[in-house]
Tab-separated table of C-alpha atoms in Angstrom:
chain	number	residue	atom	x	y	z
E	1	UNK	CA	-26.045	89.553	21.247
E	2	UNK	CA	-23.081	91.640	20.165
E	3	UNK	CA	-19.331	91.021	20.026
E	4	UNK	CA	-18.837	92.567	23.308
E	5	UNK	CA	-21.438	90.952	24.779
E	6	UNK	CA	-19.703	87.736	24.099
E	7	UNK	CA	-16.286	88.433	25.205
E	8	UNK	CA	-17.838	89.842	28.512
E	9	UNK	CA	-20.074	86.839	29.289
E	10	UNK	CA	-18.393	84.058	31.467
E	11	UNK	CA	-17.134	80.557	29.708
E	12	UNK	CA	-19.900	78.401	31.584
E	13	UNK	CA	-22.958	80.666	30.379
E	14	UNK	CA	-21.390	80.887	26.770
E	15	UNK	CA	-20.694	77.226	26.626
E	16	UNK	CA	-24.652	76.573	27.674
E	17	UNK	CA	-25.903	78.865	25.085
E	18	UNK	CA	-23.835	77.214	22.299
E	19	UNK	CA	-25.015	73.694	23.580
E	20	UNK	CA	-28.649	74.548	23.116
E	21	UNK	CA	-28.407	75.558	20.044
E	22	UNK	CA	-26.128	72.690	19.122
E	23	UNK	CA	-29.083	70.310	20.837
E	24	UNK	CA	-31.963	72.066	18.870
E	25	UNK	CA	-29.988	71.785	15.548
E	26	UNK	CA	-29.836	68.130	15.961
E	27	UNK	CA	-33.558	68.099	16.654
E	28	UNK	CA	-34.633	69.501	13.844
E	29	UNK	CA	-33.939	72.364	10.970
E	30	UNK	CA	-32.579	75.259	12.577
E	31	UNK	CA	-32.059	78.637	10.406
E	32	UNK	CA	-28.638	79.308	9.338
E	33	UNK	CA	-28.178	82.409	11.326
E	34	UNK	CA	-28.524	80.016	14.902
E	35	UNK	CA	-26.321	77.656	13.413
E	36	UNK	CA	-23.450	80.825	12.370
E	37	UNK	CA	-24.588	82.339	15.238
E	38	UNK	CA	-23.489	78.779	17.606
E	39	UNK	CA	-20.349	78.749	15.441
E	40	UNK	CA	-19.160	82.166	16.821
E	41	UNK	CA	-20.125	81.071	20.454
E	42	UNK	CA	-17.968	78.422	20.074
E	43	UNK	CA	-15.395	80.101	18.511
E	44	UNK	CA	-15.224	82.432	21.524
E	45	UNK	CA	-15.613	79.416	24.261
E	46	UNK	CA	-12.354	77.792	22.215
E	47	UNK	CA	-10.239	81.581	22.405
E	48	UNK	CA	-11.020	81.718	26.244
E	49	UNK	CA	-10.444	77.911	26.662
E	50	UNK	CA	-6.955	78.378	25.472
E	51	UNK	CA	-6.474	81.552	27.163
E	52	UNK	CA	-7.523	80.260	30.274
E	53	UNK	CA	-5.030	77.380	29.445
E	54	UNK	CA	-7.831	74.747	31.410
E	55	UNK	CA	-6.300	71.478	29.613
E	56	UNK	CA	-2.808	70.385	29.184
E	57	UNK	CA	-1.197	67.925	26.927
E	58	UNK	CA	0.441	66.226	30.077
E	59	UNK	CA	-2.704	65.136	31.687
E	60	UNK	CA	-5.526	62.766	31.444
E	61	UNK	CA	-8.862	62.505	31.871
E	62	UNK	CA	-8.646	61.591	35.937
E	63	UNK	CA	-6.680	65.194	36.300
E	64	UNK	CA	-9.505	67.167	34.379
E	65	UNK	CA	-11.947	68.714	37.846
E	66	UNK	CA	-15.432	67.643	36.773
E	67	UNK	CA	-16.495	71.238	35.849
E	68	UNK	CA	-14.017	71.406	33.352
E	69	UNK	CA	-14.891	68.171	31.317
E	70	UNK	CA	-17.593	69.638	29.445
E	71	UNK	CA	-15.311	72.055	27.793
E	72	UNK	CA	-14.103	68.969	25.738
E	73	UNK	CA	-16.700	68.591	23.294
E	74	UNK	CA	-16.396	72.155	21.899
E	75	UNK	CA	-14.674	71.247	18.829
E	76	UNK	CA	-16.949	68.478	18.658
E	77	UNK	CA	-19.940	70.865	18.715
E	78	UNK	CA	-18.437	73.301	16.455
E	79	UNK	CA	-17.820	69.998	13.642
E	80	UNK	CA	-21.253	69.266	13.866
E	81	UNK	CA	-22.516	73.056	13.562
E	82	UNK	CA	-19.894	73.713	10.737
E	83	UNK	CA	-21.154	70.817	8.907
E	84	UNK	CA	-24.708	72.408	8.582
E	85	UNK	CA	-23.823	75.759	7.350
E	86	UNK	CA	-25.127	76.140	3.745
E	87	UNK	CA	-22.457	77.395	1.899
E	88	UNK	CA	-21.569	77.590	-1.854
E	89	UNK	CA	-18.170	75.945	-1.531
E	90	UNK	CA	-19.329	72.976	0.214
E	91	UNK	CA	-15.979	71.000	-0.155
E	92	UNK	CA	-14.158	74.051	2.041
E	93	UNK	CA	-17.009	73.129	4.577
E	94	UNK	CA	-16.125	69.544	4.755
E	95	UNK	CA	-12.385	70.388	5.060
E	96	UNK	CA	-12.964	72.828	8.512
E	97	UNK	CA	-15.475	70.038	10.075
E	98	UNK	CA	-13.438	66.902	9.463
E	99	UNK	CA	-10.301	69.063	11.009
E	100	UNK	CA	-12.233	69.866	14.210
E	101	UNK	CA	-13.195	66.018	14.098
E	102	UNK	CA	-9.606	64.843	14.007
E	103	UNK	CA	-8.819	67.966	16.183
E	104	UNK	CA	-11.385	66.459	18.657
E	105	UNK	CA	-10.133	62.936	18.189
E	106	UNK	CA	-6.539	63.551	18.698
E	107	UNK	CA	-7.134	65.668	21.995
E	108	UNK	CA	-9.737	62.197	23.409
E	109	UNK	CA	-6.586	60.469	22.303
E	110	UNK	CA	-4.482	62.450	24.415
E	111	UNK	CA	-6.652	62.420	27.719
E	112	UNK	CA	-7.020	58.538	27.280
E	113	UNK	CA	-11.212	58.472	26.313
E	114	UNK	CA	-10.623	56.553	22.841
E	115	UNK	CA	-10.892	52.584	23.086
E	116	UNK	CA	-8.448	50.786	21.987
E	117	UNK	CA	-10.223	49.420	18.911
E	118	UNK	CA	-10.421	52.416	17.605
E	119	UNK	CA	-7.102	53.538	18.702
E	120	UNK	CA	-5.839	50.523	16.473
E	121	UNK	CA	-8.276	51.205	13.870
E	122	UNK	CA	-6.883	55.087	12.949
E	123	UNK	CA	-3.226	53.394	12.780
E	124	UNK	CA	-4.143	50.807	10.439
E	125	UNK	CA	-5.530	53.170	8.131
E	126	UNK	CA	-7.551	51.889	5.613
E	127	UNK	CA	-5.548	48.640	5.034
E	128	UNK	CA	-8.309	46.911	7.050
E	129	UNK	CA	-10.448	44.462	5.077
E	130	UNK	CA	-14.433	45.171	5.170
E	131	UNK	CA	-14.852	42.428	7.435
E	132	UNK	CA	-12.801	44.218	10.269
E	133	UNK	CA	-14.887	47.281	9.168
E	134	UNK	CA	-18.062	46.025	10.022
E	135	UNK	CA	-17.104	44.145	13.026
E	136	UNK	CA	-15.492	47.776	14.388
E	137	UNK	CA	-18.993	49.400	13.227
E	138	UNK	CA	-20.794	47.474	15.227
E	139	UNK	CA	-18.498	47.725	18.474
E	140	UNK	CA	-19.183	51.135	17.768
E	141	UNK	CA	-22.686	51.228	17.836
E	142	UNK	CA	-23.234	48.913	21.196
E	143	UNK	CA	-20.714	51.616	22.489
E	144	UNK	CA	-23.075	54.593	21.280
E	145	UNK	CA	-26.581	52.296	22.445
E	146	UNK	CA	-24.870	51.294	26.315
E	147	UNK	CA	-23.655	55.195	26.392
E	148	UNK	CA	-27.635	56.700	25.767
E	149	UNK	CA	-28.808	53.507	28.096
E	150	UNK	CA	-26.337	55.123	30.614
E	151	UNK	CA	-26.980	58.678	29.839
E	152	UNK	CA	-30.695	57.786	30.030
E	153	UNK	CA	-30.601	56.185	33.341
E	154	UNK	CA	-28.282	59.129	34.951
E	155	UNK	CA	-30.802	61.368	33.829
E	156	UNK	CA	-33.862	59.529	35.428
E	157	UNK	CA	-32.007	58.797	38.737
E	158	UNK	CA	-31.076	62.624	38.835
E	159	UNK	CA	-35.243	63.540	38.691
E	160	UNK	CA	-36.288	61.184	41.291
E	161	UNK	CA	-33.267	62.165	43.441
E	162	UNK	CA	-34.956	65.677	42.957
E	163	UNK	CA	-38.226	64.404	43.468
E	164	UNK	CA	-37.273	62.550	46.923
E	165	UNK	CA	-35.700	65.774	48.056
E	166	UNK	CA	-38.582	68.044	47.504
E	167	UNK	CA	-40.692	65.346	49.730
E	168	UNK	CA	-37.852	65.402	52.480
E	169	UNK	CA	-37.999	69.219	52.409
E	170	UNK	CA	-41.565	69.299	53.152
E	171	UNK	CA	-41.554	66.626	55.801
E	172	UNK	CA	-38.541	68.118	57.188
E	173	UNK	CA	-36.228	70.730	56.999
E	174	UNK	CA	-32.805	69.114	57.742
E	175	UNK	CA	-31.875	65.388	56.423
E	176	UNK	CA	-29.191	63.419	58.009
E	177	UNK	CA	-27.976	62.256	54.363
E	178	UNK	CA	-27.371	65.714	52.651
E	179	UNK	CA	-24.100	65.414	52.549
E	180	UNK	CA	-23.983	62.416	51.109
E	181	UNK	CA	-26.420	63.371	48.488
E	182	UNK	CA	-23.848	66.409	47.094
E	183	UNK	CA	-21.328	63.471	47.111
E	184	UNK	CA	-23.460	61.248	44.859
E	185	UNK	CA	-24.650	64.281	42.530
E	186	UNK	CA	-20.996	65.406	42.137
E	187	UNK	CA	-19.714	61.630	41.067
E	188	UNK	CA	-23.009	61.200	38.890
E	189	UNK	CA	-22.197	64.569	36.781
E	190	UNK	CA	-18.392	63.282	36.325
E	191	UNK	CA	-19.783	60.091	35.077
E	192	UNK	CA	-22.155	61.879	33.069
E	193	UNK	CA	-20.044	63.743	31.561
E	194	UNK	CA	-17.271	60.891	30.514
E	195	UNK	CA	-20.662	58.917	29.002
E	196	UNK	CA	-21.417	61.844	26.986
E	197	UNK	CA	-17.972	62.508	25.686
E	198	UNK	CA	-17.667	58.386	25.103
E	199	UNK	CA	-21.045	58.938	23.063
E	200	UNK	CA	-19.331	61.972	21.351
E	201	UNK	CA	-16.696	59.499	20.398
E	202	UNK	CA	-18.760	57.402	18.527
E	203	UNK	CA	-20.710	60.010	16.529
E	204	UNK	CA	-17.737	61.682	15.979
E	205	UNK	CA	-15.702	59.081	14.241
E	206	UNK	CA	-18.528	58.052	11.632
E	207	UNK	CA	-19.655	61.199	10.959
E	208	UNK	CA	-16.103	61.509	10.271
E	209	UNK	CA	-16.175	58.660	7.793
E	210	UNK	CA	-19.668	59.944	6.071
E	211	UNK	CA	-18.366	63.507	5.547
E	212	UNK	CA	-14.807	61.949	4.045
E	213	UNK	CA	-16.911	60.014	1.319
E	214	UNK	CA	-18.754	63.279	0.891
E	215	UNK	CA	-15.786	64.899	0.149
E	216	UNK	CA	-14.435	62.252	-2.247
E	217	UNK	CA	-17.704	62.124	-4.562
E	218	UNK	CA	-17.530	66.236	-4.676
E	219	UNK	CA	-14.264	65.933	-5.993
E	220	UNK	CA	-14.965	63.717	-8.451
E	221	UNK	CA	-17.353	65.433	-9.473
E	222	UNK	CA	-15.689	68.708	-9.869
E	223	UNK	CA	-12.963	67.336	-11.262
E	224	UNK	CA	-15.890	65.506	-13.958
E	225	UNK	CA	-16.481	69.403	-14.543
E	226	UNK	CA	-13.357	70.402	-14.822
E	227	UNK	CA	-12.211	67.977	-17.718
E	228	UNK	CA	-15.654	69.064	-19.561
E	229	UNK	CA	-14.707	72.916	-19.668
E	230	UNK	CA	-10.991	72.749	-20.358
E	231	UNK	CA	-10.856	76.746	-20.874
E	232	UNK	CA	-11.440	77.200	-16.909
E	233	UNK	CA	-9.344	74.470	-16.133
E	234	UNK	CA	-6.156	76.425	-14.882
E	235	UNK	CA	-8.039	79.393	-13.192
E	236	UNK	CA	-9.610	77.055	-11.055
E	237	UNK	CA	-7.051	74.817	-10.177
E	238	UNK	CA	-5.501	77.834	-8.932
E	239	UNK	CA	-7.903	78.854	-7.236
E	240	UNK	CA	-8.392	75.002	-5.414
E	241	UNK	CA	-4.503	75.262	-4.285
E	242	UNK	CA	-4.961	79.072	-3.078
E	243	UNK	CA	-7.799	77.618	-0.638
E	244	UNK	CA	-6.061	74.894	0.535
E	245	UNK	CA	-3.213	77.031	1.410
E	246	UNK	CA	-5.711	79.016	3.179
E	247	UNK	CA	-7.445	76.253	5.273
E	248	UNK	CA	-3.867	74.763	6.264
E	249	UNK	CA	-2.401	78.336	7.677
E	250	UNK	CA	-6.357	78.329	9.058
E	251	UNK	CA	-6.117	74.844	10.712
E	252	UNK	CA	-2.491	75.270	11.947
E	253	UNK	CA	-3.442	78.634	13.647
E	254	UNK	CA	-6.109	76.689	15.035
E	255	UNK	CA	-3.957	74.001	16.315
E	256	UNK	CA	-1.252	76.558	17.703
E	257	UNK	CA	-4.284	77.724	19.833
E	258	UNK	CA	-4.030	74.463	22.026
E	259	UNK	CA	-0.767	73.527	21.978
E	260	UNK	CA	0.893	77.328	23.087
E	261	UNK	CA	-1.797	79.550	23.941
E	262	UNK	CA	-1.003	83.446	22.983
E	263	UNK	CA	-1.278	85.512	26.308
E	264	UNK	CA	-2.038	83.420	28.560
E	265	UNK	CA	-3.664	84.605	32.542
E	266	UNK	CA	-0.515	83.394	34.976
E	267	UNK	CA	-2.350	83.926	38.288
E	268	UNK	CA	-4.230	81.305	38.862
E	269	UNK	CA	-6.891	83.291	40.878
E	270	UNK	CA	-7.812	85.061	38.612
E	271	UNK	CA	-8.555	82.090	35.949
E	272	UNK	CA	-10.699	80.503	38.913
E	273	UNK	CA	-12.343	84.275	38.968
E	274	UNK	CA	-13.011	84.435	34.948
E	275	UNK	CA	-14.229	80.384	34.881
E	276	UNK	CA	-16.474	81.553	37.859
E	277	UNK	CA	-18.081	84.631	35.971
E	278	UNK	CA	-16.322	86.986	38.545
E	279	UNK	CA	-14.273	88.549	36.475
E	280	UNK	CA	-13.557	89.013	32.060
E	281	UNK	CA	-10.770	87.839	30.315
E	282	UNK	CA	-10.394	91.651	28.659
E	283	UNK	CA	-9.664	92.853	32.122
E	284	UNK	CA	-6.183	93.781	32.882
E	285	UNK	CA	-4.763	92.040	35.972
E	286	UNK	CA	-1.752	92.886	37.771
E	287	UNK	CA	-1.140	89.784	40.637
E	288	UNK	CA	0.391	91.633	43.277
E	289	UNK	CA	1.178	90.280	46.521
E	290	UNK	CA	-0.374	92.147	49.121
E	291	UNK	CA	1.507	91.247	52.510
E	292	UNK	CA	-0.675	90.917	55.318
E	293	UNK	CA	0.003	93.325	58.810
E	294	UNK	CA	-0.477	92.685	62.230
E	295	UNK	CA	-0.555	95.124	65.029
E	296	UNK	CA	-3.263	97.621	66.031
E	297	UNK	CA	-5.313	99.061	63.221
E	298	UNK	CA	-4.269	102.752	64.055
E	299	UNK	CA	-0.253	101.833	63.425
E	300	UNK	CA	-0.949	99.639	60.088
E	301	UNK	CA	0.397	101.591	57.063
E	302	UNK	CA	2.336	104.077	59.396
E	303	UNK	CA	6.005	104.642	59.325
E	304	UNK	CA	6.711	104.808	62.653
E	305	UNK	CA	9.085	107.966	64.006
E	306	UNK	CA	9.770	106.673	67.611
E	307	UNK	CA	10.754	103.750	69.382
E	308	UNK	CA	7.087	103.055	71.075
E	309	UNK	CA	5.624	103.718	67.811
E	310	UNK	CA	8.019	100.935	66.253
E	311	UNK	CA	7.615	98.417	69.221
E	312	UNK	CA	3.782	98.895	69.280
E	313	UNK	CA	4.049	98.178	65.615
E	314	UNK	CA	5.332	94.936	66.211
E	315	UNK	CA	2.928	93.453	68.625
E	316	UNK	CA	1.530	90.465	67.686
E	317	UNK	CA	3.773	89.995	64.704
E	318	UNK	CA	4.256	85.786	63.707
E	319	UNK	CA	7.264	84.293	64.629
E	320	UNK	CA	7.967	83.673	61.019
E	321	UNK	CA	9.286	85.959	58.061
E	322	UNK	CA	6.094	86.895	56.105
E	323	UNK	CA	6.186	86.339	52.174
E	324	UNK	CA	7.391	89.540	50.223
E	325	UNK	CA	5.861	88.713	47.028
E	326	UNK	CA	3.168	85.734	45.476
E	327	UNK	CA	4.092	82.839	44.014
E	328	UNK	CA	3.468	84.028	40.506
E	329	UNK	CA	5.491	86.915	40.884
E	330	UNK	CA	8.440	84.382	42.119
E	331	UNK	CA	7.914	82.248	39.139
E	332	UNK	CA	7.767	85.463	36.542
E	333	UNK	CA	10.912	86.505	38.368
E	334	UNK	CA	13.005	82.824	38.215
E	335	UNK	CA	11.429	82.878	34.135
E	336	UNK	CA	13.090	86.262	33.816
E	337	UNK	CA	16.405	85.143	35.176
E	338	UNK	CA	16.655	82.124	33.059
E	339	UNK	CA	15.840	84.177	29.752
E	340	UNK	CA	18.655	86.606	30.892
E	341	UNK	CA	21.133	83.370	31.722
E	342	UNK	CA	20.252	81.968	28.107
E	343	UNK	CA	20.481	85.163	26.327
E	344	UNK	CA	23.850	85.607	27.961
E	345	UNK	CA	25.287	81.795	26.941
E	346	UNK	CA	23.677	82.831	23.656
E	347	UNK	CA	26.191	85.682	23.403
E	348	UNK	CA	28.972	83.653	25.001
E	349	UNK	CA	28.430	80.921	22.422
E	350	UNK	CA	28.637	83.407	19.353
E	351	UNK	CA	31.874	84.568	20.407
E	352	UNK	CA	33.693	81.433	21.287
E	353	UNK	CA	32.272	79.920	17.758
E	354	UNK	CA	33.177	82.955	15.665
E	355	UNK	CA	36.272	83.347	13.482
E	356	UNK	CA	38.815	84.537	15.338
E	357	UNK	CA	41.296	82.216	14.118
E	358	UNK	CA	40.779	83.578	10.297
E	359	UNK	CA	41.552	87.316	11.471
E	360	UNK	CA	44.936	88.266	11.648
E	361	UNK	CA	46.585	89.983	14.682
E	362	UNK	CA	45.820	92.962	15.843
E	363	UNK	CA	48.490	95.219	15.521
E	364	UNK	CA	48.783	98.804	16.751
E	365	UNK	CA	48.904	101.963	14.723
E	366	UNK	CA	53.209	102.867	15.713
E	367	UNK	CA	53.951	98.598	15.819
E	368	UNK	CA	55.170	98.686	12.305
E	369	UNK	CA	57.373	101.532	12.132
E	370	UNK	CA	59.013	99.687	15.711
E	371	UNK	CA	59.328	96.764	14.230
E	372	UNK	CA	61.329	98.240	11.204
E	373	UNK	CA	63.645	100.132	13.919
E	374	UNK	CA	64.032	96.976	16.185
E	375	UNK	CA	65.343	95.516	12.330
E	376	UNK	CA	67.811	98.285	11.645
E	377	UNK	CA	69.426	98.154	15.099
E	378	UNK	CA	69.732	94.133	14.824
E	379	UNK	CA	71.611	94.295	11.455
E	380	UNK	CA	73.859	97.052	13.085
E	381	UNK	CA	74.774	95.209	16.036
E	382	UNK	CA	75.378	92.150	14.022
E	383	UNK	CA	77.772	93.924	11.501
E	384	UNK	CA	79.483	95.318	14.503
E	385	UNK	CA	80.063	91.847	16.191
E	386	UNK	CA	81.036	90.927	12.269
E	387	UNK	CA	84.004	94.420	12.367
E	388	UNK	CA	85.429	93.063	15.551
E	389	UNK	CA	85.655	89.610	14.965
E	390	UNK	CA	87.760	90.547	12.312
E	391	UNK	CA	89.950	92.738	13.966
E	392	UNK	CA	90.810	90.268	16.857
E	393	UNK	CA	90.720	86.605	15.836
E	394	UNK	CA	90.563	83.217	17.572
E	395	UNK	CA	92.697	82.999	20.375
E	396	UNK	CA	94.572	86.487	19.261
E	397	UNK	CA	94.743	87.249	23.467
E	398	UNK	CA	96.082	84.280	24.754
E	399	UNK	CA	99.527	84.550	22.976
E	400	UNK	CA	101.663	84.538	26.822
E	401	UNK	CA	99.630	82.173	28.034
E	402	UNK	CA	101.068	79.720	25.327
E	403	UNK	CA	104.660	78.019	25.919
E	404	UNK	CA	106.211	79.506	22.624
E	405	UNK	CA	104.174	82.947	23.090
């Protein structure tokens, strides 16, 4: 199966595919191709996950549809897959499967499927003494015994519901109860599904815990090794920081592909259409609202020329306004206005917080040399008022209107 292949098979038939080979690696040795070849399933099942954008951060585990709940345990699968890979570097190997742990962890977290103990537990730390430990360990395995129990007994009710339902088709071809037996199967694969993501859980965090001491007695070691051959000392601690780097620009691109999902498919029909196998995510889809016409089937699509033609048109028409365009095409067009509103208060903001107040006045090319003549004409006028002051003095008119004038 090629790279194609992949991207063109639906989510459900890639997510069963990379759950066999996840169950058969658990049952015994598998080759390392399956187990690379699982990794890249899952790989792909995580890029359409968050392209289909199926889980949000603002839900919980009652507003996940049962079909969807499987898709949950895919980082958990690809930790446990990632884990058996036979690599040279096997501290780099640790590092990407303890992420998708605490990757898988934090999203249970998030839908409300951790216990509390264990809640309390990861906030602690490891300031708890080995006595809380060990009690905690073995909450956690009567957890992971009462979830197979479940699982178990889920499993054996489903083949003798099967069973009874082969005898009732035989005996007779319609039973009054069907309906309630799709009810019952429906609940039962919902509960299933929450018991095998509880027994996830529990696998998850001490496998987390086994491959974290793993990872401490490698590093000691290497770091044994290190101190022995001084010479190759600063190459490779180099080369140790260059990988980290690389594994926390890895995990963070990772992590960026839950929280905002590149791309993403805004008409919700067809997401239903790609979960359903109806349709590939590398198709391009255009949602356009196609407005549905009433009136005789020979006038649909015409333009009509006469008044008849327009009136026969019209027959049969609803008594309401039809819609004009789908509701994702509304909500691209409200997103569109808001983006142009920001971008304008953007702009609006600049300019009122600029520095206007450090820029002098604008002046105009011919204000100076008006300015100078408005200066000149002042001191003229004021001289002149200065001349004739002195030629008539104070009260120099008035001379009859005095008594001795």
């Amino acid at each position: 199966m090629g790279e194609l292949n992949m991207q063109e098979m639906p989510l459900p038939a890639l997510f069963e595919q990379a759950k066999k080979i996840h169950d058969l690696s658990l049952e015994s040795s598998v080759d390392q191709g399956i187990v690379k070849k699982g990794c890249e399933i899952l790989r792909v099942c995580e890029e359409m996950i968050g392209k289909l954008g199926l889980f949000s951060l603002n839900e919980t585990k009652d507003d996940i549809s049962t079909a969807n709940l499987k898709y949950i345990l895919v980082p958990y699968y690809l930790a446990e897959l990632t884990e058996k890979n036979a690599e040279d570097d096997r501290i780099e190997v640790l590092k990407v499967s303890q992420a998708k742990l605490k990757e898988f962890i934090s999203f249970c977290e998030t839908m409300e499927l951790v216990p509390e103990d264990e809640i309390e537990t990861s906030t602690q730390g490891g300031s708890s003494s080995s006595v809380d430990r060990r009690a905690k360990k073995i909450a956690r395995f009567k957890r992971q015994r009462a979830a197979e129990s479940k699982l178990l007994e889920l499993k054996e009710r489903r083949e003798r519901r099967g069973r009874s339902t082969k005898a009732a088709a035989l005996s007779s071809p319609v039973e009054t109860g069907e309906d309630d037996m799709f009810d019952d199967d429906g609940e039962e694969e919902r509960e299933a599904w929450l018991t095998t993501i509880s027994l996830a859980l529990c696998k998850a965090f001490d496998l987390l815990e086994m491959l974290k001491r793993e990872e401490e007695i490698l590093s000691a070691v290497r770091e044994k090794q290190l101190q022995d051959g001084e010479k190759e000392f600063s190459q490779l601690i180099l080369d140790e920081r260059t990988q980290k780097a690389e594994s926390w620009h890895r995990d963070a691109a990772t992590r960026a592909r839950y929280t905002k999902p590149a791309a993403p498919i805004t008409c919700a029909t067809f997401a239903q259409d790609v979960i359903e196998g109806r349709a590939k995510v590398s198709q391009a889809h255009d949602h356009k609202h196609q407005p549905l016409l009433f009136g005789p089937a020979s006038l649909v699509g015409m333009n009509p020329t006469t008044e008849r033609q327009r009136i026969a048109a019209q027959v049969f028409q609803p008594h309401y306004r039809l819609p004009t365009m789908s509701i994702e095409e509304a909500g691209l067009t409200e997103m569109n206005m808001m983006n142009e509103w920001q971008e304008r208060n953007v702009k609006l903001m600049e300019e009122a917080t600029s520095s206007w107040y450090n820029d002098g006045p604008k002046t105009r090319p011919n204000e100076d040399d008006e300015e100078d003549d408005n200066d000149d004409a002042a001191q003229e006028k004021a001289r002149a008022w200065d001349d004739w002051k002195d030629d008539n003095p104070r009260g120099a008119g008035n001379k009859k209107l005095t008594p001795c004038g």
